[in-house]
Amino acid sequence: MALGHTGCMSSSLRPPAQRPCESCPYRRDVPAGIWTSEEYAKLRRYDADTPDQPTGLFQCHQADADSAVRRVCGGWAGCHEGEQLLALRLALLDGRIDTATYKAVVEYVSPVSLFSSGSEARAHGESGIETPDEQARHLINKITRTRNDLVQ
């Protein structure tokens, strides 16, 4: 019963939150199996060399894709070297983020423990998709109540 994201980002995103959200797939303390395999697969793509990375920014899963309060994912910003993120560079050039947001991502340091790579986060997350534990099911239900653009 993992969740998947169905929207896309097209305008300016806010900087990351002070700490990655309670369901962030990059956090070591978040239970496995909250998101779909497709969502977890996105994480490892940002581990690639800069020219081979996705061009889309990774937004926090706590807001709908088209929400006015959406922001760059704190876990994504904390896990990856910001200046090496192709999506971040392009977003600044395209005007999807401003220089303050760019700087906030590049300088971001997470106050909570994160996986050391998207691949590591993916492996953890996917390990619980078939049998999410009680804590994972609780977070899935909580997210489902606040998001309008998710499919189960």
Coordinates of C-alpha atoms in Angstrom, one line a residue:
M1 CA 0.0 0.0 0.0
A2 CA 2.9 2.3 -0.6
L3 CA 2.2 5.8 -2.0
G4 CA 3.2 7.3 -5.4
H5 CA 3.3 10.9 -6.6
T6 CA 1.3 11.8 -9.7
G7 CA 2.0 15.5 -10.2
C8 CA 4.8 17.6 -11.7
M9 CA 6.6 20.8 -10.7
S10 CA 6.5 23.9 -12.9
S11 CA 7.1 27.0 -10.8
S12 CA 9.2 28.2 -7.9
L13 CA 9.8 26.0 -5.0
R14 CA 10.5 27.1 -1.4
P15 CA 13.8 26.2 0.3
P16 CA 14.0 23.0 2.3
A17 CA 12.5 22.8 5.8
Q18 CA 14.9 23.0 8.7
R19 CA 14.6 19.3 9.1
P20 CA 13.5 16.6 6.6
C21 CA 9.9 15.6 7.2
E22 CA 8.8 12.6 9.2
S23 CA 8.2 10.6 6.1
C24 CA 11.3 11.6 4.1
P25 CA 12.7 8.6 2.3
Y26 CA 16.2 9.8 2.9
R27 CA 15.9 9.7 6.7
R28 CA 17.4 6.7 8.4
D29 CA 14.7 6.7 11.1
V30 CA 11.7 6.5 8.7
P31 CA 10.1 3.1 8.3
A32 CA 10.5 1.3 5.0
G33 CA 7.6 0.8 2.6
I34 CA 5.9 4.2 2.8
W35 CA 6.3 5.1 -0.9
T36 CA 5.9 3.1 -4.2
S37 CA 8.8 1.4 -5.8
E38 CA 8.7 4.2 -8.5
E39 CA 9.2 6.9 -5.9
Y40 CA 12.1 5.0 -4.3
A41 CA 13.7 4.4 -7.8
K42 CA 14.0 8.2 -8.2
L43 CA 16.4 8.5 -5.2
R44 CA 19.3 6.6 -6.8
R45 CA 19.1 8.6 -10.0
Y46 CA 20.6 11.6 -8.2
D47 CA 23.6 9.6 -7.2
A48 CA 24.8 9.6 -10.9
D49 CA 27.5 11.9 -12.3
T50 CA 26.0 15.4 -12.8
P51 CA 25.3 15.1 -16.6
D52 CA 23.5 11.8 -16.1
Q53 CA 21.1 13.0 -13.3
P54 CA 17.4 13.8 -13.7
T55 CA 16.6 17.4 -14.5
G56 CA 13.7 17.7 -12.1
L57 CA 14.0 19.0 -8.6
F58 CA 13.1 16.6 -5.8
Q59 CA 10.3 18.1 -3.8
C60 CA 9.2 17.3 -0.3
H61 CA 6.5 14.6 -0.2
Q62 CA 4.4 16.5 2.4
A63 CA 2.7 18.9 -0.2
D64 CA 0.8 18.3 -3.3
A65 CA 2.8 18.7 -6.5
D66 CA 1.0 21.9 -7.5
S67 CA 0.7 23.3 -3.9
A68 CA 1.7 26.9 -3.2
V69 CA 3.6 25.7 -0.1
R70 CA 5.7 23.0 -1.8
R71 CA 9.4 23.0 -1.2
V72 CA 12.7 21.3 -2.1
C73 CA 13.1 18.1 -0.1
G74 CA 15.4 18.5 2.9
G75 CA 16.6 14.9 2.8
W76 CA 17.5 15.3 -0.9
A77 CA 19.4 18.5 -0.1
G78 CA 21.2 16.9 2.8
C79 CA 22.1 13.6 1.1
H80 CA 23.5 15.0 -2.1
E81 CA 26.2 17.6 -2.9
G82 CA 24.0 20.5 -3.9
E83 CA 26.4 22.1 -6.4
Q84 CA 26.7 18.7 -8.2
L85 CA 22.9 18.4 -8.7
L86 CA 22.0 19.0 -12.3
A87 CA 18.3 19.7 -11.4
L88 CA 19.3 22.4 -9.0
R89 CA 21.5 24.1 -11.5
L90 CA 18.9 24.0 -14.2
A91 CA 16.1 25.2 -11.9
L92 CA 18.1 28.3 -11.1
L93 CA 18.8 29.0 -14.7
D94 CA 15.2 28.4 -15.7
G95 CA 13.8 30.6 -12.9
R96 CA 12.0 27.7 -11.1
I97 CA 14.0 28.6 -7.9
D98 CA 15.6 31.9 -6.8
T99 CA 19.2 32.3 -5.7
A100 CA 18.2 32.2 -2.0
T101 CA 16.6 28.7 -2.5
Y102 CA 19.7 27.6 -4.5
K103 CA 22.0 28.7 -1.7
A104 CA 19.8 27.1 0.9
V105 CA 20.0 23.8 -0.8
V106 CA 23.7 24.0 -1.4
E107 CA 24.4 24.9 2.2
Y108 CA 21.8 22.6 3.8
V109 CA 22.9 20.4 6.7
S110 CA 20.3 18.0 8.1
P111 CA 19.9 17.9 11.9
V112 CA 18.8 14.2 11.6
S113 CA 20.7 11.2 10.3
L114 CA 20.2 10.6 6.5
F115 CA 21.3 7.7 4.3
S116 CA 24.6 8.4 2.6
S117 CA 23.2 8.0 -0.9
G118 CA 20.0 7.7 -2.8
S119 CA 20.8 4.1 -3.6
E120 CA 21.0 3.3 0.1
A121 CA 17.8 5.1 0.9
R122 CA 16.1 3.3 -2.0
A123 CA 17.2 -0.2 -0.8
H124 CA 15.9 0.6 2.7
G125 CA 12.5 2.0 1.5
E126 CA 11.8 -0.8 -1.0
S127 CA 12.5 -3.5 1.7
G128 CA 9.2 -2.8 3.3
I129 CA 6.8 -2.2 0.4
E130 CA 5.3 -5.6 0.5
T131 CA 4.8 -5.7 4.3
P132 CA 4.9 -2.2 5.8
D133 CA 5.0 -2.2 9.6
E134 CA 2.5 -0.5 11.8
Q135 CA 4.6 2.7 11.9
A136 CA 4.8 2.8 8.1
R137 CA 1.0 2.2 7.8
H138 CA 0.4 5.1 10.2
L139 CA 2.5 7.4 8.1
I140 CA 0.9 6.2 4.9
N141 CA -2.6 7.0 6.3
K142 CA -1.4 10.4 7.6
I143 CA 0.0 11.4 4.2
T144 CA -3.1 10.1 2.4
R145 CA -5.2 12.5 4.5
T146 CA -3.1 15.5 3.6
R147 CA -2.3 14.9 -0.1
N148 CA -4.8 15.1 -3.0
D149 CA -2.4 14.0 -5.8
L150 CA -1.4 10.5 -4.6
V151 CA -2.4 7.1 -5.8
Q152 CA -2.4 3.9 -3.8

